Coordinates of C-alpha atoms and ligand atoms in Angstrom, one line a residue:
M1 CA -9.8 30.3 -8.7
K2 CA -6.3 29.7 -7.2
A3 CA -5.1 25.9 -7.0
H4 CA -2.2 24.1 -7.0
A5 CA -0.9 21.3 -9.6
I6 CA 2.3 19.4 -10.1
R7 CA 3.6 20.6 -13.5
F8 CA 7.0 20.1 -15.3
S9 CA 8.3 22.1 -18.1
Q10 CA 11.2 19.6 -19.1
T11 CA 11.3 15.8 -19.3
G12 CA 13.5 14.0 -17.1
G13 CA 13.7 12.2 -13.5
P14 CA 11.2 13.1 -10.7
E15 CA 13.5 16.2 -9.9
V16 CA 11.6 18.1 -13.1
L17 CA 8.3 17.9 -11.2
S18 CA 7.3 21.3 -9.3
Y19 CA 4.5 22.3 -7.2
D20 CA 2.8 25.4 -8.5
E21 CA 0.4 27.7 -7.7
V22 CA -2.3 27.8 -10.9
E23 CA -5.4 29.3 -11.9
V24 CA -8.6 27.2 -12.8
G25 CA -11.3 28.9 -14.7
D26 CA -14.9 28.3 -14.4
P27 CA -16.3 25.1 -16.1
G28 CA -17.0 25.5 -19.8
E29 CA -19.6 23.6 -21.6
G30 CA -19.9 19.8 -20.8
Q31 CA -17.2 20.4 -18.0
V32 CA -17.6 20.1 -14.3
L33 CA -15.3 21.6 -11.7
L34 CA -13.7 19.5 -9.1
R35 CA -12.3 19.9 -5.8
Q36 CA -10.0 16.8 -5.7
T37 CA -9.8 14.5 -2.5
A38 CA -7.6 11.9 -3.8
I39 CA -5.2 11.3 -6.8
G40 CA -4.1 7.8 -8.4
V41 CA -0.6 7.5 -9.4
N42 CA 0.2 5.3 -12.1
Y43 CA 3.4 4.2 -14.2
I44 CA 1.9 6.1 -17.1
D45 CA 2.7 9.2 -15.0
T46 CA 6.1 8.2 -15.0
Y47 CA 6.4 7.7 -18.8
H48 CA 4.8 11.3 -19.4
R49 CA 7.5 12.9 -17.1
S50 CA 10.6 11.1 -18.8
G51 CA 9.8 11.5 -22.3
L52 CA 8.9 8.0 -23.1
Y53 CA 5.5 9.1 -24.1
P54 CA 5.9 12.7 -25.4
M55 CA 3.8 15.5 -24.4
P56 CA 3.7 18.9 -25.4
L57 CA 5.3 21.3 -22.6
P58 CA 5.1 22.7 -20.1
S59 CA 2.5 20.3 -19.0
H60 CA 0.3 19.2 -16.2
L61 CA 0.5 15.3 -15.1
G62 CA -1.8 12.5 -14.0
Q63 CA -5.3 11.1 -15.3
E64 CA -6.9 9.6 -12.3
G65 CA -8.7 11.0 -9.2
C66 CA -11.4 11.3 -7.2
G67 CA -13.4 14.6 -6.4
V68 CA -16.5 16.6 -5.5
I69 CA -18.4 18.7 -8.0
E70 CA -18.3 22.3 -7.2
K71 CA -19.6 23.8 -10.3
L72 CA -21.3 22.5 -13.5
G73 CA -20.7 24.1 -17.0
K74 CA -23.4 24.4 -19.4
G75 CA -25.2 21.6 -20.7
V76 CA -24.1 19.4 -18.3
K77 CA -26.6 16.3 -17.5
G78 CA -27.1 13.8 -15.0
F79 CA -24.8 15.4 -12.3
K80 CA -25.2 17.8 -9.6
A81 CA -23.0 20.0 -7.5
G82 CA -22.0 17.8 -4.2
D83 CA -21.7 14.6 -6.6
R84 CA -18.6 12.3 -5.7
V85 CA -17.2 11.2 -9.1
A86 CA -14.1 9.5 -10.1
Y87 CA -12.3 9.2 -13.7
A88 CA -9.1 7.8 -15.2
S89 CA -8.8 9.6 -18.5
A90 CA -7.6 12.6 -20.6
P91 CA -7.2 15.4 -20.3
I92 CA -4.1 15.1 -18.4
G93 CA -3.8 16.9 -14.8
S94 CA -5.3 15.2 -11.8
Y95 CA -1.9 15.7 -10.0
A96 CA -3.9 18.8 -8.7
T97 CA -5.9 20.4 -5.6
W98 CA -8.7 21.6 -8.2
R99 CA -9.4 21.0 -11.9
L100 CA -11.9 20.9 -14.8
M101 CA -13.0 17.7 -16.3
P102 CA -15.2 16.8 -19.3
A103 CA -18.7 15.3 -17.5
A104 CA -18.6 12.9 -20.0
R105 CA -15.7 11.1 -18.6
V106 CA -16.5 11.0 -15.0
I107 CA -18.3 8.3 -12.9
K108 CA -20.6 8.6 -10.0
V109 CA -19.0 7.0 -7.1
P110 CA -21.6 4.9 -4.8
K111 CA -21.8 5.6 -0.9
E112 CA -20.1 2.2 -0.2
I113 CA -16.8 3.1 -2.0
D114 CA -14.5 5.8 -0.1
D115 CA -12.7 8.4 -2.1
R116 CA -9.3 6.7 -1.7
T117 CA -10.5 3.6 -3.1
A118 CA -12.5 5.6 -5.7
A119 CA -9.5 7.5 -6.8
K120 CA -7.3 4.3 -7.1
M121 CA -10.1 2.0 -8.6
M122 CA -10.5 3.4 -12.0
L123 CA -7.1 3.3 -14.1
Q124 CA -5.7 0.3 -12.6
G125 CA -9.4 -1.3 -12.2
M126 CA -10.6 -0.7 -15.5
T127 CA -7.2 -1.9 -17.1
A128 CA -7.7 -5.6 -15.3
E129 CA -11.5 -5.3 -16.5
Y130 CA -10.7 -4.9 -20.0
L131 CA -7.4 -7.1 -19.9
L132 CA -9.5 -10.3 -18.1
F133 CA -13.0 -9.8 -20.0
R134 CA -12.2 -8.3 -23.5
T135 CA -8.6 -8.4 -24.5
F136 CA -8.5 -12.2 -23.5
K137 CA -11.4 -13.8 -22.0
V138 CA -10.3 -15.4 -18.7
K139 CA -12.4 -18.5 -17.7
K140 CA -12.6 -21.1 -15.1
G141 CA -9.9 -23.4 -15.3
D142 CA -7.4 -21.3 -17.1
T143 CA -4.1 -21.0 -15.9
I144 CA -2.6 -17.9 -16.6
L145 CA 0.8 -15.7 -15.9
V146 CA 0.8 -12.2 -14.7
H147 CA 4.2 -10.4 -14.1
A148 CA 5.2 -7.8 -11.2
A149 CA 2.4 -9.6 -9.4
A150 CA 2.7 -7.8 -6.0
G151 CA 2.5 -4.3 -8.1
G152 CA -1.0 -1.8 -8.4
M153 CA -2.0 -3.9 -11.4
G154 CA -0.6 -7.3 -10.3
L155 CA -2.7 -7.2 -7.1
I156 CA -5.8 -6.1 -8.7
L157 CA -5.2 -8.9 -11.6
G158 CA -4.7 -11.7 -9.3
Q159 CA -7.8 -11.2 -7.2
W160 CA -10.1 -10.8 -10.1
A161 CA -8.5 -13.7 -12.2
K162 CA -8.8 -15.9 -9.1
A163 CA -12.4 -14.9 -8.7
L164 CA -13.1 -15.6 -12.1
G165 CA -12.0 -19.1 -11.7
A166 CA -8.5 -19.1 -13.1
T167 CA -5.3 -20.4 -11.7
V168 CA -2.9 -17.5 -11.6
I169 CA 0.7 -17.7 -11.6
G170 CA 2.5 -14.3 -10.8
T171 CA 6.2 -13.0 -11.0
A172 CA 7.8 -10.7 -8.4
S173 CA 11.3 -9.8 -7.4
S174 CA 11.4 -10.8 -3.8
D175 CA 10.1 -13.1 -1.4
E176 CA 8.2 -10.3 0.8
K177 CA 6.6 -9.2 -2.6
A178 CA 5.9 -13.1 -3.2
A179 CA 4.1 -13.6 0.0
L180 CA 1.9 -10.4 -0.5
A181 CA 1.0 -11.8 -4.0
K182 CA -0.2 -15.1 -2.5
K183 CA -2.7 -13.3 -0.6
H184 CA -4.0 -11.6 -3.5
G185 CA -5.0 -14.4 -5.5
Y186 CA -1.9 -16.1 -6.9
K187 CA -1.4 -19.7 -6.2
H188 CA 2.3 -19.8 -7.5
V189 CA 4.6 -16.9 -7.4
I190 CA 8.2 -17.1 -9.2
V191 CA 10.6 -15.0 -7.6
Y192 CA 11.8 -14.0 -11.2
S193 CA 15.1 -12.1 -9.6
R194 CA 16.6 -15.8 -8.7
E195 CA 14.2 -18.2 -10.6
D196 CA 14.0 -18.9 -14.5
F197 CA 10.3 -18.1 -15.0
V198 CA 9.8 -20.2 -18.4
A199 CA 11.1 -23.3 -16.8
R200 CA 8.8 -22.9 -13.6
V201 CA 6.0 -22.0 -16.0
K202 CA 6.5 -25.1 -17.7
E203 CA 6.7 -27.1 -14.4
I204 CA 3.6 -25.8 -13.3
T205 CA 1.4 -26.5 -16.3
K206 CA 3.0 -29.9 -17.0
G207 CA 5.0 -28.7 -20.3
K208 CA 1.9 -27.4 -21.9
G209 CA 2.3 -23.3 -21.1
V210 CA -0.3 -20.9 -20.2
P211 CA -3.1 -19.4 -22.7
V212 CA -2.2 -16.1 -21.7
V213 CA 0.6 -13.7 -20.5
Y214 CA 0.0 -10.3 -18.9
D215 CA 2.9 -8.6 -19.1
G216 CA 3.2 -4.9 -17.9
V217 CA 7.1 -5.1 -17.4
G218 CA 8.3 -5.0 -21.1
K219 CA 12.0 -5.1 -22.0
D220 CA 13.5 -7.6 -19.2
T221 CA 10.9 -10.2 -19.5
W222 CA 11.0 -10.0 -23.5
P223 CA 11.1 -12.7 -25.1
K224 CA 10.7 -14.9 -22.2
S225 CA 7.3 -14.4 -21.8
L226 CA 6.7 -15.6 -25.3
D227 CA 8.3 -18.9 -24.2
C228 CA 5.4 -19.3 -21.6
L229 CA 2.7 -19.6 -24.0
A230 CA 0.8 -22.8 -24.9
T231 CA 0.1 -23.0 -28.9
R232 CA -2.0 -20.3 -30.1
G233 CA -1.5 -18.6 -26.9
M234 CA -1.8 -14.9 -26.3
M235 CA 0.9 -12.2 -25.4
V236 CA -0.7 -9.2 -24.0
S237 CA 1.9 -6.6 -23.5
F238 CA 0.4 -3.8 -21.5
G239 CA 3.2 -1.8 -20.1
N240 CA 6.8 -1.0 -20.1
A241 CA 7.8 -0.7 -16.4
S242 CA 11.6 -1.9 -17.4
G243 CA 11.6 -0.2 -20.8
P244 CA 9.8 -0.8 -24.2
L245 CA 9.8 -4.1 -26.2
P246 CA 12.2 -3.9 -29.5
P247 CA 10.4 -4.2 -32.7
I248 CA 8.5 -7.3 -32.8
D249 CA 9.7 -10.0 -35.3
S250 CA 6.6 -11.9 -36.5
R251 CA 8.7 -15.1 -37.1
D252 CA 9.1 -15.3 -33.2
L253 CA 5.1 -15.5 -32.9
N254 CA 5.1 -18.1 -35.8
L255 CA 7.8 -20.1 -34.6
R256 CA 6.7 -20.7 -30.9
G257 CA 3.1 -21.9 -31.9
S258 CA 1.2 -19.4 -34.3
L259 CA 0.9 -16.9 -31.0
F260 CA -1.0 -13.9 -31.0
F261 CA 0.2 -10.5 -29.7
T262 CA -1.4 -7.4 -28.6
R263 CA -0.3 -4.3 -26.9
P264 CA -3.6 -2.6 -25.6
T265 CA -4.5 0.7 -24.0
M266 CA -7.3 1.4 -21.7
G267 CA -8.1 4.6 -23.5
H268 CA -9.0 2.3 -26.2
Y269 CA -11.0 0.4 -24.3
T270 CA -13.1 3.0 -22.4
A271 CA -13.2 5.7 -25.0
T272 CA -17.2 5.6 -25.4
R273 CA -19.3 6.6 -22.7
P274 CA -21.0 2.8 -23.0
D275 CA -17.7 1.3 -22.8
L276 CA -16.4 3.6 -20.0
E277 CA -19.6 2.6 -18.0
L278 CA -19.5 -1.1 -18.6
S279 CA -15.8 -1.2 -17.4
A280 CA -16.5 1.1 -14.5
G281 CA -19.5 -0.5 -13.4
R282 CA -17.7 -4.1 -13.5
V283 CA -15.0 -2.6 -11.4
I284 CA -17.8 -1.1 -9.1
S285 CA -19.6 -4.5 -8.7
A286 CA -16.4 -6.2 -8.0
I287 CA -15.4 -3.9 -5.2
K288 CA -19.1 -3.7 -3.7
S289 CA -19.3 -7.8 -3.6
G290 CA -15.8 -7.8 -1.8
K291 CA -14.2 -10.1 -4.8
L292 CA -11.7 -7.2 -5.3
K293 CA -9.9 -4.8 -2.6
I294 CA -7.9 -2.1 -3.9
R295 CA -4.8 -2.0 -1.8
I296 CA -3.5 1.6 -1.1
N297 CA -0.1 0.6 0.5
Q298 CA 1.4 4.2 0.1
T299 CA 0.0 7.5 0.3
Y300 CA 1.9 11.1 0.0
P301 CA 1.0 14.6 0.2
L302 CA 0.5 15.8 -3.4
R303 CA 3.5 18.3 -3.2
E304 CA 5.7 14.9 -2.7
A305 CA 4.4 13.4 -6.1
A306 CA 8.4 13.3 -7.0
Q307 CA 8.9 10.7 -4.2
A308 CA 6.0 8.6 -5.2
H309 CA 7.8 8.5 -8.7
R310 CA 10.9 7.7 -7.1
D311 CA 9.7 4.6 -5.0
L312 CA 7.4 3.3 -7.7
Q313 CA 10.6 3.5 -10.1
E314 CA 12.7 2.1 -7.6
R315 CA 10.5 -0.9 -7.3
K316 CA 9.9 -0.2 -3.6
T317 CA 6.2 0.0 -3.5
T318 CA 3.5 -2.8 -3.6
G319 CA -0.2 -2.3 -4.6
S320 CA -1.4 1.0 -5.5
I321 CA -0.3 4.9 -4.7
L322 CA -1.9 7.8 -4.0
L323 CA -1.6 11.7 -3.6
L324 CA -3.6 13.7 -1.4
P325 CA -4.2 17.4 -2.1
Ligands
NDP1 P1 3.6 -1.4 -10.4 O1 2.8 -1.3 -9.1 O2 3.1 -2.8 -10.9 O3 5.3 -1.2 -10.8 C1 5.8 -1.5 -11.5 C2 6.7 -3.1 -11.0 O4 7.0 -3.5 -12.6 C3 7.5 -3.1 -10.1 O5 7.2 -2.9 -8.8 C4 8.5 -4.2 -10.5 O6 7.8 -5.3 -9.3 C5 8.4 -4.4 -12.0 N1 9.4 -3.9 -12.8 C6 10.3 -5.1 -13.2 N2 11.1 -4.7 -13.8 C7 11.2 -3.2 -13.3 C8 12.0 -2.2 -13.6 N3 13.1 -2.6 -14.2 N4 11.6 -1.0 -13.2 C9 10.5 -0.9 -12.7 N5 9.8 -1.6 -12.2 C10 10.2 -3.0 -12.6 O7 3.0 -0.4 -11.6 P2 1.5 -0.1 -12.0 O8 0.7 -1.1 -11.4 O9 0.9 1.2 -12.3 O10 1.6 -0.8 -13.7 C11 2.1 -1.8 -14.0 C12 2.3 -1.8 -15.4 O11 1.0 -1.5 -16.3 C13 3.1 -0.7 -16.2 O12 4.0 -1.0 -17.1 C14 1.8 0.1 -16.7 O13 2.6 1.1 -17.8 C15 1.0 -0.8 -17.4 N6 -0.4 -0.2 -17.5 C16 -0.8 -0.2 -18.6 C17 -2.1 0.3 -18.7 C18 -3.2 0.0 -20.1 O14 -3.8 0.2 -20.3 N7 -2.0 -0.3 -21.1 C19 -3.0 0.8 -17.8 C20 -2.4 0.6 -16.3 C21 -1.0 0.4 -16.2 P3 8.6 -6.2 -9.0 O15 9.7 -5.6 -8.4 O16 8.1 -7.7 -8.3 O17 9.5 -6.8 -10.2

């Protein structure tokens, strides 16, 4: 059948993206055919497009979405036509009106959660889940630091960490973004475009530093993020919105207080079906209980994916971004 998808045949800026007619086949063994209803935009999509994370070309794009199962391939159990499902996983190709997905990577969406929320809860939600519960276990009484607090990851991490009983310090580049972050769990927001965030974190923690820094900014906050950590604290470098980190010198971790460093990726924390169900299950429970709200502050028609990328990379967006097929 004919469908439409965003593709690129050379890496570069948002202008390399094209909206093409594509052929989608019948679902093979273990696959489902999805009529997509909403598609999540994530920073990683810009790394694939730009070539920072190389992909075989030409390529489709995107790894998050929600849709309705229209057909099942051989051997698919536990799903039926008409089920609403969501996913955040390889294979790449969610920027599309229709697509095939392995049934093993999709999760049923409960009736209380609408398609737009479902499409956007998966990648950033499951990332927040593993970062807060499994990379470093945030507990009541911890004071933690999260960079880019008003972004997609930032608004989710702030709400969820607060619900776990943490005092959350955030950073943001403007007063407007700081005000938004404060409505989403952050007790303190440092406007790092004009304030020294290391000095402010030290002041807030009375010189002690924080036990964990969640840093999706990368190059621009390195190595200052390390200076915010308490002795034996953990540096969680989970993204590179401003560019990748330079090679790490182990002495930087030693001299600053026997620090831990990790560079985690959602794929490794949701690779098995039990891990995927654990992670998605926690996200769904947090949404259903009202602890977590997915803030979709920008939506674009699918064919305008390039504009969504521009706005995300020019720091114009807050919260999460959706494409509508
Ligand atoms: P965001 O909505 O957070 O957008 C990125 C934000 O980073 C911007 O809004 C901006 O906030 C800040 N930023 C700082 N410096 C720059 C810069 N030079 N250029 C652009 N932005 C900058 O994006 P996401 O929520 O989608 O992702 C946040 C990070 O999390 C990304 O690095 C992403 O790769 C990572 N990630 C990692 C995952 C993993 O499993 N490892 C999974 C999901 C996301 P401000 O203006 O306030 O500085």
